[in-house]
């Protein structure tokens, strides 16, 4: 498999991909190794994750550079991802033992009865991952899965393979047996081969289109399936905000990671009384974003990781303009080596346009005026997705009232594009099923076993 730098078109590496036979051999090794791993005391499994964290810190410069080269992410943002990864690992290190401890839920001397719950590992799990935040979306799964005693067949995205191999190398150096954390390298065909193995759970991060196929293939097998999928995340800006500050924050939420985040702001609704001032401030902010070499420290907008996405962005802009939108900034593919798209701002948009309905996953945003909070709520909920949604409002009660009516896994008041390890990460509708992070996301990789214990 050829690994290409999306910012330059240069070949970075050629990596052998795993075909069905190789995937099956890896599965068998993982199956054989898992019981020994699960039998280790949790403190020893956590010690390996602590060492993995030390490896991440020690190798941070190389890891950040590799990530920027293979996905086109600005170097600063790659570093941010690695820093936040260590915070995430700290959460798992601090909370896992307590969360996975056996629970005694009932005890009666009179009835000579005790009832307990233990948290058993699922066994061997498939972790099929995305490229946009490979350290985040990967670690949300493989870290708690390993801590709980599972073996993990980890398929990084074909667009983040070198990062996936770094992760495997660090796991090995940290003392996780090679057959317990196993990288499976390749594209969708390799992912499909992995799903043909009799794994005990499938944990997928990626697009709705692929997620729907995976759910269908796993459905008949009665195994645990978790899907973290896309979004069309809205922000509503009310009329009582500091317009400039809100515009700067929302622009960052829309364009950070070149708009290629699952929780990027994908559509903006602004109260009509502040709409024009907001748009002016927003456009001024976006004009200040430096587009360029991802390895340059001052770059804010990097390359589009997957070439086919350029056509999606072009189509969404053309469709909006045809239906009456106004182009305030950008709108075109940049003519240079690699895959690049201008930061693009559209106004006078509505829900007849794909840019307000379909996941954009790039540096393109539509801003729509709304008359009041009710209209904003209706539009925010008018979507197939439900990952995150946010409100910028000075008045907390008003902000919370709006958010209570929005159907999404995560809601934000005066913030956006934010993930916390302490809170569950989940979506509704086409944004997925199941969750990662928080103590629920530690238990997600176990099944509760019920113990009825009656003394003789
Ligand atoms: P994708 O669906 O194209 O690929 C995801 C993974 O699935 C890759 O590893 C790919 O090789 C694999 N795959 C493809 N076809 C397969 C098949 N038939 N069987 C098994 N595996 C297969 O998605 P992507 O481009 O890597 O990621 C972008 C998408 O991920 C966006 O929609 C984004 O919103 C979403 N995402 C969601 C979250 C979240 O937490 N909800 C996080 C990051 C990304």
Short mmCIF file of C-alpha atoms and ligand atoms in Angstrom, two decimals:
data_model
loop_
_atom_site.label_atom_id
_atom_site.label_comp_id
_atom_site.label_asym_id
_atom_site.label_seq_id
_atom_site.Cartn_x
_atom_site.Cartn_y
_atom_site.Cartn_z
CA UNK A 1 0.00 0.00 0.00
CA UNK A 2 1.38 3.38 -1.04
CA UNK A 3 1.33 6.08 1.66
CA UNK A 4 1.09 9.54 0.08
CA UNK A 5 1.60 12.96 1.64
CA UNK A 6 -1.65 14.83 0.83
CA UNK A 7 0.11 18.19 1.09
CA UNK A 8 2.69 17.42 -1.61
CA UNK A 9 1.61 14.27 -3.43
CA UNK A 10 4.98 12.70 -2.54
CA UNK A 11 5.15 9.02 -1.63
CA UNK A 12 6.11 8.65 2.02
CA UNK A 13 6.35 4.86 2.20
CA UNK A 14 5.20 1.57 0.76
CA UNK A 15 3.70 -0.70 3.40
CA UNK A 16 2.58 -4.31 2.96
CA UNK A 17 -1.17 -4.64 3.47
CA UNK A 18 -2.80 -7.63 5.17
CA UNK A 19 -4.91 -9.88 2.98
CA UNK A 20 -7.57 -12.26 4.35
CA UNK A 21 -5.11 -15.06 5.21
CA UNK A 22 -2.81 -12.74 7.16
CA UNK A 23 -5.78 -11.19 8.96
CA UNK A 24 -7.01 -14.62 9.95
CA UNK A 25 -3.58 -15.61 11.31
CA UNK A 26 -3.51 -12.42 13.38
CA UNK A 27 -6.96 -13.16 14.70
CA UNK A 28 -5.93 -16.67 15.76
CA UNK A 29 -2.85 -15.36 17.58
CA UNK A 30 -4.96 -12.75 19.38
CA UNK A 31 -7.54 -15.38 20.34
CA UNK A 32 -4.84 -17.60 21.83
CA UNK A 33 -3.15 -14.74 23.71
CA UNK A 34 -6.21 -13.01 25.18
CA UNK A 35 -6.90 -15.24 28.22
CA UNK A 36 -3.36 -14.78 29.56
CA UNK A 37 -3.65 -11.02 29.19
CA UNK A 38 -7.03 -11.00 30.94
CA UNK A 39 -5.56 -13.10 33.76
CA UNK A 40 -2.96 -10.44 34.54
CA UNK A 41 -3.99 -8.25 37.46
CA UNK A 42 -5.44 -4.96 36.24
CA UNK A 43 -2.57 -3.10 37.94
CA UNK A 44 -0.16 -4.78 35.52
CA UNK A 45 -2.26 -3.96 32.50
CA UNK A 46 -2.43 -0.35 33.69
CA UNK A 47 1.35 -0.32 34.18
CA UNK A 48 1.73 -1.14 30.48
CA UNK A 49 -0.56 1.77 29.55
CA UNK A 50 1.47 4.05 31.85
CA UNK A 51 4.57 2.99 29.94
CA UNK A 52 2.74 3.57 26.64
CA UNK A 53 2.08 7.13 27.84
CA UNK A 54 5.80 7.57 28.58
CA UNK A 55 6.58 6.35 25.04
CA UNK A 56 4.18 8.92 23.57
CA UNK A 57 5.85 11.73 25.51
CA UNK A 58 9.36 10.56 24.61
CA UNK A 59 8.60 10.23 20.90
CA UNK A 60 6.24 13.22 20.57
CA UNK A 61 8.30 15.13 17.98
CA UNK A 62 8.58 12.19 15.59
CA UNK A 63 4.92 11.23 16.08
CA UNK A 64 3.69 14.77 15.40
CA UNK A 65 5.77 15.02 12.25
CA UNK A 66 4.59 11.67 10.91
CA UNK A 67 0.97 12.59 11.59
CA UNK A 68 1.32 15.93 9.80
CA UNK A 69 3.06 14.30 6.84
CA UNK A 70 0.55 11.53 6.32
CA UNK A 71 -2.73 13.38 6.95
CA UNK A 72 -1.71 16.97 6.13
CA UNK A 73 -2.58 18.23 9.63
CA UNK A 74 -0.79 21.43 10.73
CA UNK A 75 2.13 20.50 13.00
CA UNK A 76 0.86 22.56 15.91
CA UNK A 77 -2.45 20.72 15.76
CA UNK A 78 -0.64 17.37 15.65
CA UNK A 79 1.19 18.40 18.82
CA UNK A 80 -2.08 19.49 20.42
CA UNK A 81 -3.51 16.06 19.64
CA UNK A 82 -0.58 14.32 21.33
CA UNK A 83 -0.79 16.57 24.40
CA UNK A 84 -4.48 15.91 24.72
CA UNK A 85 -3.82 12.19 24.24
CA UNK A 86 -1.69 12.13 27.38
CA UNK A 87 -4.52 13.83 29.30
CA UNK A 88 -6.88 11.14 28.03
CA UNK A 89 -4.49 8.40 29.09
CA UNK A 90 -4.30 10.01 32.54
CA UNK A 91 -8.07 9.76 32.81
CA UNK A 92 -8.06 6.05 31.96
CA UNK A 93 -5.14 5.44 34.31
CA UNK A 94 -6.94 7.19 37.17
CA UNK A 95 -10.45 5.78 36.69
CA UNK A 96 -10.22 2.27 35.24
CA UNK A 97 -9.46 0.18 38.33
CA UNK A 98 -12.33 1.74 40.30
CA UNK A 99 -14.75 1.50 37.38
CA UNK A 100 -14.01 -2.16 36.64
CA UNK A 101 -14.01 -3.36 40.23
CA UNK A 102 -16.51 -6.12 41.09
CA UNK A 103 -19.64 -4.74 42.73
CA UNK A 104 -21.61 -6.28 45.57
CA UNK A 105 -25.16 -5.10 44.95
CA UNK A 106 -27.00 -7.18 47.55
CA UNK A 107 -26.10 -9.22 50.64
CA UNK A 108 -28.44 -10.84 53.17
CA UNK A 109 -27.29 -13.01 56.08
CA UNK A 110 -30.87 -14.11 56.62
CA UNK A 111 -31.28 -15.32 53.03
CA UNK A 112 -27.61 -16.44 52.94
CA UNK A 113 -27.52 -14.65 49.61
CA UNK A 114 -25.09 -12.37 47.91
CA UNK A 115 -25.47 -10.78 44.47
CA UNK A 116 -22.47 -9.43 42.61
CA UNK A 117 -21.57 -7.96 39.22
CA UNK A 118 -18.19 -8.52 37.60
CA UNK A 119 -16.98 -6.74 34.49
CA UNK A 120 -15.67 -9.35 32.07
CA UNK A 121 -13.66 -8.52 28.95
CA UNK A 122 -15.49 -9.16 25.68
CA UNK A 123 -12.55 -11.22 24.33
CA UNK A 124 -11.00 -10.31 20.98
CA UNK A 125 -12.26 -7.06 19.52
CA UNK A 126 -11.86 -5.38 16.14
CA UNK A 127 -11.06 -1.67 16.29
CA UNK A 128 -11.54 -0.12 12.84
CA UNK A 129 -10.42 3.47 13.00
CA UNK A 130 -10.47 6.82 11.19
CA UNK A 131 -7.60 9.09 10.11
CA UNK A 132 -8.71 12.55 11.20
CA UNK A 133 -7.64 12.22 14.86
CA UNK A 134 -5.97 8.81 14.87
CA UNK A 135 -4.55 9.17 18.38
CA UNK A 136 -7.87 10.30 19.86
CA UNK A 137 -10.31 8.00 18.15
CA UNK A 138 -7.90 5.08 18.46
CA UNK A 139 -7.03 5.49 22.12
CA UNK A 140 -10.70 6.00 23.09
CA UNK A 141 -11.12 2.37 22.06
CA UNK A 142 -7.91 0.41 22.36
CA UNK A 143 -6.80 1.79 25.73
CA UNK A 144 -9.89 0.94 27.79
CA UNK A 145 -10.27 -2.28 25.77
CA UNK A 146 -6.78 -3.42 26.74
CA UNK A 147 -7.16 -2.30 30.34
CA UNK A 148 -10.35 -4.37 30.59
CA UNK A 149 -8.46 -7.48 29.43
CA UNK A 150 -9.38 -7.68 25.73
CA UNK A 151 -7.07 -8.42 22.83
CA UNK A 152 -7.34 -5.75 20.14
CA UNK A 153 -7.06 -6.15 16.38
CA UNK A 154 -6.43 -2.53 15.49
CA UNK A 155 -6.99 -1.43 11.90
CA UNK A 156 -5.82 2.14 11.47
CA UNK A 157 -7.27 4.06 8.55
CA UNK A 158 -5.32 3.54 5.33
CA UNK A 159 -4.71 7.32 5.52
CA UNK A 160 -3.05 7.07 8.96
CA UNK A 161 -1.15 3.82 8.60
CA UNK A 162 2.27 5.10 9.67
CA UNK A 163 0.72 6.56 12.82
CA UNK A 164 -0.99 3.20 13.44
CA UNK A 165 2.35 1.43 13.14
CA UNK A 166 3.94 3.91 15.57
CA UNK A 167 1.14 3.13 18.03
CA UNK A 168 1.76 -0.61 17.69
CA UNK A 169 5.48 -0.11 18.16
CA UNK A 170 4.90 1.92 21.35
CA UNK A 171 2.50 -0.71 22.71
CA UNK A 172 5.14 -3.36 22.15
CA UNK A 173 7.83 -1.24 23.81
CA UNK A 174 5.42 -0.68 26.70
CA UNK A 175 5.16 -4.41 27.33
CA UNK A 176 1.79 -5.19 25.76
CA UNK A 177 2.27 -8.61 24.11
CA UNK A 178 2.47 -8.46 20.33
CA UNK A 179 -0.47 -10.85 20.01
CA UNK A 180 -2.63 -8.77 22.35
CA UNK A 181 -2.39 -5.46 20.49
CA UNK A 182 -2.15 -6.37 16.83
CA UNK A 183 -2.09 -3.84 13.98
CA UNK A 184 -4.02 -4.94 10.90
CA UNK A 185 -2.85 -2.88 7.94
CA UNK A 186 -4.85 -2.03 4.84
CA UNK A 187 -7.86 -0.27 3.38
CA UNK A 188 -11.57 -1.08 3.39
CA UNK A 189 -10.95 -4.54 1.94
CA UNK A 190 -8.71 -5.39 4.91
CA UNK A 191 -11.38 -3.96 7.23
CA UNK A 192 -13.94 -6.25 5.59
CA UNK A 193 -11.55 -9.22 6.00
CA UNK A 194 -11.22 -8.37 9.68
CA UNK A 195 -14.99 -8.41 10.06
CA UNK A 196 -15.07 -11.94 8.66
CA UNK A 197 -13.19 -13.17 11.74
CA UNK A 198 -15.29 -14.40 14.69
CA UNK A 199 -14.43 -11.43 16.89
CA UNK A 200 -16.43 -10.64 20.05
CA UNK A 201 -17.00 -6.97 19.33
CA UNK A 202 -16.58 -4.36 16.61
CA UNK A 203 -15.69 -0.80 17.52
CA UNK A 204 -15.74 1.45 14.51
CA UNK A 205 -14.99 5.12 13.93
CA UNK A 206 -15.69 6.52 10.49
CA UNK A 207 -18.38 7.55 8.08
CA UNK A 208 -22.07 6.72 8.25
CA UNK A 209 -21.85 4.92 4.88
CA UNK A 210 -19.23 2.47 6.14
CA UNK A 211 -20.80 2.25 9.60
CA UNK A 212 -24.11 1.14 8.10
CA UNK A 213 -22.34 -1.68 6.20
CA UNK A 214 -20.55 -2.78 9.34
CA UNK A 215 -23.74 -2.78 11.40
CA UNK A 216 -25.41 -4.94 8.76
CA UNK A 217 -22.55 -7.45 8.67
CA UNK A 218 -22.30 -7.70 12.46
CA UNK A 219 -26.05 -7.76 13.12
CA UNK A 220 -26.58 -11.46 12.49
CA UNK A 221 -23.69 -12.44 14.73
CA UNK A 222 -25.08 -10.96 17.96
CA UNK A 223 -21.79 -9.30 18.89
CA UNK A 224 -21.34 -5.92 20.43
CA UNK A 225 -21.13 -3.15 17.82
CA UNK A 226 -20.21 0.44 18.50
CA UNK A 227 -20.26 3.04 15.77
CA UNK A 228 -18.87 6.56 16.12
CA UNK A 229 -19.91 8.22 12.90
CA UNK A 230 -20.19 11.60 11.28
CA UNK A 231 -22.04 14.76 12.13
CA UNK A 232 -23.59 17.96 10.78
CA UNK A 233 -22.98 19.88 13.96
CA UNK A 234 -24.87 23.17 14.35
CA UNK A 235 -24.13 26.32 16.33
CA UNK A 236 -26.72 28.93 17.17
CA UNK A 237 -25.55 32.45 17.96
CA UNK A 238 -28.18 34.45 19.86
CA UNK A 239 -28.63 38.23 19.83
CA UNK A 240 -27.13 38.88 23.28
CA UNK A 241 -23.52 37.81 22.63
CA UNK A 242 -20.20 39.55 22.19
CA UNK A 243 -20.37 39.16 18.40
CA UNK A 244 -16.64 39.37 17.72
CA UNK A 245 -15.72 36.85 20.40
CA UNK A 246 -18.44 34.46 19.26
CA UNK A 247 -17.37 34.80 15.61
CA UNK A 248 -13.75 33.99 16.50
CA UNK A 249 -14.73 30.97 18.57
CA UNK A 250 -17.14 29.57 15.98
CA UNK A 251 -14.66 30.12 13.13
CA UNK A 252 -12.09 28.10 15.07
CA UNK A 253 -14.69 25.39 15.67
CA UNK A 254 -15.44 25.23 11.96
CA UNK A 255 -11.92 25.41 10.50
CA UNK A 256 -9.67 23.74 13.09
CA UNK A 257 -8.15 20.53 11.66
CA UNK A 258 -9.11 22.00 8.27
CA UNK A 259 -12.75 21.28 9.11
CA UNK A 260 -12.02 17.55 9.16
CA UNK A 261 -13.25 16.80 12.68
CA UNK A 262 -16.27 14.67 13.48
CA UNK A 263 -17.40 17.52 15.76
CA UNK A 264 -16.37 20.41 13.50
CA UNK A 265 -18.99 23.15 13.38
CA UNK A 266 -20.74 22.33 10.09
CA UNK A 267 -23.54 24.91 10.01
CA UNK A 268 -24.17 28.20 11.79
CA UNK A 269 -27.48 29.90 12.64
CA UNK A 270 -27.33 33.52 13.73
CA UNK A 271 -30.08 35.67 15.19
CA UNK A 272 -31.08 38.07 12.41
CA UNK A 273 -30.41 41.17 14.53
CA UNK A 274 -26.68 40.37 14.80
CA UNK A 275 -26.31 38.35 11.57
CA UNK A 276 -24.53 40.96 9.44
CA UNK A 277 -22.12 42.00 12.19
CA UNK A 278 -21.40 38.34 12.93
CA UNK A 279 -20.71 37.51 9.27
CA UNK A 280 -18.31 40.47 8.92
CA UNK A 281 -16.39 39.42 12.05
CA UNK A 282 -16.43 35.75 11.00
CA UNK A 283 -15.08 36.46 7.49
CA UNK A 284 -12.37 38.74 8.93
CA UNK A 285 -11.35 35.95 11.31
CA UNK A 286 -11.20 33.31 8.56
CA UNK A 287 -9.16 35.62 6.32
CA UNK A 288 -6.54 35.56 9.08
CA UNK A 289 -6.17 31.76 8.95
CA UNK A 290 -2.89 30.86 7.29
CA UNK A 291 -3.18 28.14 4.66
CA UNK A 292 0.04 26.32 3.82
CA UNK A 293 2.75 23.79 4.53
CA UNK A 294 1.52 21.65 7.44
CA UNK A 295 5.08 21.50 8.80
CA UNK A 296 5.25 25.30 9.09
CA UNK A 297 4.57 26.43 12.67
CA UNK A 298 2.33 29.32 11.57
CA UNK A 299 -0.01 27.19 9.43
CA UNK A 300 -3.60 26.88 10.60
CA UNK A 301 -5.28 25.31 7.55
CA UNK A 302 -3.59 22.21 6.14
CA UNK A 303 -4.26 19.83 3.29
CA UNK A 304 -7.45 17.89 2.54
CA UNK A 305 -6.45 14.37 3.56
CA UNK A 306 -8.51 12.38 1.03
CA UNK A 307 -8.49 13.54 -2.58
CA UNK A 308 -12.12 12.52 -3.33
CA UNK A 309 -13.24 15.02 -0.68
CA UNK A 310 -12.25 17.89 -2.99
CA UNK A 311 -15.09 16.94 -5.35
CA UNK A 312 -17.54 16.77 -2.41
CA UNK A 313 -16.56 20.30 -1.35
CA UNK A 314 -16.80 21.61 -4.93
CA UNK A 315 -20.23 20.03 -5.36
CA UNK A 316 -21.55 21.49 -2.09
CA UNK A 317 -20.36 25.00 -2.99
CA UNK A 318 -21.74 24.80 -6.56
CA UNK A 319 -25.10 23.46 -5.31
CA UNK A 320 -25.39 26.29 -2.75
CA UNK A 321 -24.53 28.98 -5.29
CA UNK A 322 -26.98 27.57 -7.81
CA UNK A 323 -29.74 27.75 -5.18
CA UNK A 324 -29.05 31.37 -4.21
CA UNK A 325 -26.26 31.38 -1.63
CA UNK A 326 -23.73 34.21 -1.49
CA UNK A 327 -20.03 33.36 -1.57
CA UNK A 328 -18.31 35.53 1.03
CA UNK A 329 -14.89 33.90 0.87
CA UNK A 330 -13.00 31.17 -0.98
CA UNK A 331 -14.95 28.55 -2.88
CA UNK A 332 -12.28 26.89 -5.00
CA UNK A 333 -9.76 24.07 -5.10
CA UNK A 334 -6.29 25.56 -4.70
CA UNK A 335 -4.06 24.89 -7.67
CA UNK A 336 -0.95 23.47 -6.06
CA UNK A 337 0.61 20.07 -5.45
CA UNK A 338 -1.40 17.84 -3.17
CA UNK A 339 -5.06 18.40 -2.17
CA UNK A 340 -6.08 21.86 -1.02
CA UNK A 341 -9.32 23.82 -0.70
CA UNK A 342 -9.75 27.50 0.09
CA UNK A 343 -11.38 28.36 3.42
CA UNK A 344 -14.93 29.07 2.28
CA UNK A 345 -17.80 31.03 3.83
CA UNK A 346 -21.32 30.99 2.37
CA UNK A 347 -24.28 33.10 3.50
CA UNK A 348 -27.93 33.24 2.38
CA UNK A 349 -27.99 29.47 2.70
CA UNK A 350 -30.98 27.28 3.57
CA UNK A 351 -31.85 23.63 4.11
CA UNK A 352 -32.52 22.94 0.44
CA UNK A 353 -28.72 23.03 0.03
CA UNK A 354 -26.39 20.07 0.58
CA UNK A 355 -23.96 22.31 2.48
CA UNK A 356 -26.55 22.58 5.28
CA UNK A 357 -27.62 18.93 5.22
CA UNK A 358 -24.74 16.59 4.26
CA UNK A 359 -21.50 16.22 6.17
CA UNK A 360 -18.99 18.62 4.59
CA UNK A 361 -15.78 17.48 6.30
CA UNK A 362 -13.66 20.32 5.01
CA UNK A 363 -13.04 24.08 5.30
CA UNK A 364 -16.49 25.16 4.05
CA UNK A 365 -19.24 26.64 6.21
CA UNK A 366 -22.74 28.02 5.67
CA UNK A 367 -24.24 30.76 7.86
CA UNK A 368 -28.03 31.20 7.99
CA UNK A 369 -30.06 34.00 9.63
CA UNK A 370 -32.89 32.97 11.99
CA UNK A 371 -35.75 34.98 13.50
CA UNK A 372 -35.77 33.53 17.01
CA UNK A 373 -34.79 30.64 19.31
CA UNK A 374 -37.65 28.42 18.15
CA UNK A 375 -36.63 28.72 14.51
CA UNK A 376 -33.04 27.95 15.49
CA UNK A 377 -34.05 24.81 17.41
CA UNK A 378 -36.15 23.58 14.48
CA UNK A 379 -33.25 24.00 12.07
CA UNK A 380 -30.70 22.48 14.43
CA UNK A 381 -32.87 19.37 14.72
CA UNK A 382 -33.58 19.22 10.98
CA UNK A 383 -30.77 16.73 10.28
CA UNK A 384 -30.03 13.03 9.91
CA UNK A 385 -27.18 13.43 12.41
CA UNK A 386 -26.84 14.23 16.11
CA UNK A 387 -23.26 14.31 17.35
CA UNK A 388 -22.86 17.77 18.91
CA UNK A 389 -24.70 21.11 18.97
CA UNK A 390 -23.88 24.43 20.61
CA UNK A 391 -25.30 27.79 21.58
CA UNK A 392 -23.51 31.08 22.08
CA UNK A 393 -25.61 33.17 24.47
CA UNK A 394 -24.76 35.38 27.41
CA UNK A 395 -27.86 34.26 29.29
CA UNK A 396 -27.20 30.78 30.67
CA UNK A 397 -30.88 29.94 31.18
CA UNK A 398 -31.65 30.79 27.59
CA UNK A 399 -28.68 28.75 26.39
CA UNK A 400 -29.69 25.72 28.45
CA UNK A 401 -33.31 26.00 27.34
CA UNK A 402 -32.25 25.75 23.71
CA UNK A 403 -29.80 22.91 24.34
CA UNK A 404 -32.39 20.89 26.26
CA UNK A 405 -34.50 20.81 23.08
CA UNK A 406 -31.67 19.78 20.74
CA UNK A 407 -31.30 16.10 19.90
CA UNK A 408 -27.54 15.44 20.07
CA UNK A 409 -25.10 13.34 22.08
CA UNK A 410 -23.12 16.38 23.26
CA UNK A 411 -24.21 19.99 23.78
CA UNK A 412 -22.10 23.10 24.33
CA UNK A 413 -22.85 26.46 25.90
CA UNK A 414 -20.36 29.12 24.73
CA UNK A 415 -17.91 26.54 23.44
CA UNK A 416 -17.71 24.01 20.63
CA UNK A 417 -15.53 21.36 18.93
CA UNK A 418 -14.52 20.14 22.36
CA UNK A 419 -14.11 16.64 23.79
CA UNK A 420 -13.54 15.79 27.46
CA UNK A 421 -12.34 12.36 28.66
CA UNK A 422 -14.64 12.78 31.67
CA UNK A 423 -17.79 12.98 29.54
CA UNK A 424 -19.36 10.30 27.33
CA UNK A 425 -18.83 10.75 23.59
CA UNK A 426 -21.81 9.50 21.64
CA UNK A 427 -24.17 10.36 18.84
CA UNK A 428 -27.82 9.89 17.97
CA UNK A 429 -29.37 9.00 14.60
CA UNK A 430 -26.73 8.65 11.83
CA UNK A 431 -24.00 9.81 14.23
CA UNK A 432 -23.83 6.33 15.68
CA UNK A 433 -24.58 3.95 18.50
CA UNK A 434 -22.71 3.27 21.73
CA UNK A 435 -20.15 5.56 23.31
CA UNK A 436 -16.55 6.06 24.30
CA UNK A 437 -14.89 8.06 27.10
CA UNK A 438 -16.09 8.71 30.64
CA UNK A 439 -16.49 5.81 33.05
CA UNK A 440 -19.27 4.48 30.76
CA UNK A 441 -16.65 4.30 28.00
CA UNK A 442 -14.45 2.15 30.24
CA UNK A 443 -17.27 -0.27 30.92
CA UNK A 444 -18.14 -0.33 27.21
CA UNK A 445 -15.42 -2.93 26.59
CA UNK A 446 -16.79 -5.37 29.14
CA UNK A 447 -19.96 -7.32 29.69
CA UNK A 448 -21.51 -7.43 33.12
CA UNK A 449 -21.63 -10.94 34.57
CA UNK A 450 -24.29 -11.54 37.22
CA UNK A 451 -23.33 -13.66 40.25
CA UNK A 452 -26.01 -15.19 42.51
CA UNK A 453 -24.15 -16.68 45.47
CA UNK A 454 -26.09 -18.64 48.09
CA UNK A 455 -24.22 -20.12 51.04
CA UNK A 456 -24.96 -23.78 51.70
P1 LIG B 1 -14.40 5.76 6.46
O1 LIG B 1 -15.76 5.26 6.80
O2 LIG B 1 -14.07 6.00 5.04
O3 LIG B 1 -13.29 4.75 6.99
C1 LIG B 1 -13.20 4.38 8.35
C2 LIG B 1 -12.49 3.05 8.48
O4 LIG B 1 -13.30 2.01 7.92
C3 LIG B 1 -11.15 2.97 7.75
O5 LIG B 1 -10.23 2.29 8.58
C4 LIG B 1 -11.49 2.15 6.50
O6 LIG B 1 -10.38 1.46 5.98
C5 LIG B 1 -12.52 1.21 7.05
N1 LIG B 1 -13.44 0.60 6.05
C6 LIG B 1 -13.86 1.14 4.88
N2 LIG B 1 -14.73 0.28 4.27
C7 LIG B 1 -14.86 -0.80 5.09
C8 LIG B 1 -15.62 -2.01 5.03
N3 LIG B 1 -16.44 -2.28 4.01
N4 LIG B 1 -15.53 -2.89 6.05
C9 LIG B 1 -14.72 -2.62 7.10
N5 LIG B 1 -13.97 -1.50 7.22
C10 LIG B 1 -14.04 -0.59 6.22
O7 LIG B 1 -14.19 7.10 7.32
P2 LIG B 1 -12.91 8.06 7.39
O8 LIG B 1 -12.80 8.84 6.13
O9 LIG B 1 -11.72 7.33 7.87
O10 LIG B 1 -13.34 9.03 8.57
C11 LIG B 1 -14.13 10.17 8.39
C12 LIG B 1 -15.49 9.97 9.00
O11 LIG B 1 -15.36 9.55 10.35
C13 LIG B 1 -16.31 11.23 9.06
O12 LIG B 1 -17.64 10.94 8.71
C14 LIG B 1 -16.21 11.64 10.52
O13 LIG B 1 -17.26 12.47 10.95
C15 LIG B 1 -16.18 10.33 11.19
N6 LIG B 1 -15.60 10.41 12.53
C16 LIG B 1 -16.42 10.25 13.62
C17 LIG B 1 -15.89 10.36 14.90
C18 LIG B 1 -16.77 10.24 16.11
O14 LIG B 1 -16.24 10.16 17.19
N7 LIG B 1 -18.09 10.20 15.99
C19 LIG B 1 -14.54 10.62 15.06
C20 LIG B 1 -13.74 10.77 13.94
C21 LIG B 1 -14.29 10.66 12.68
#
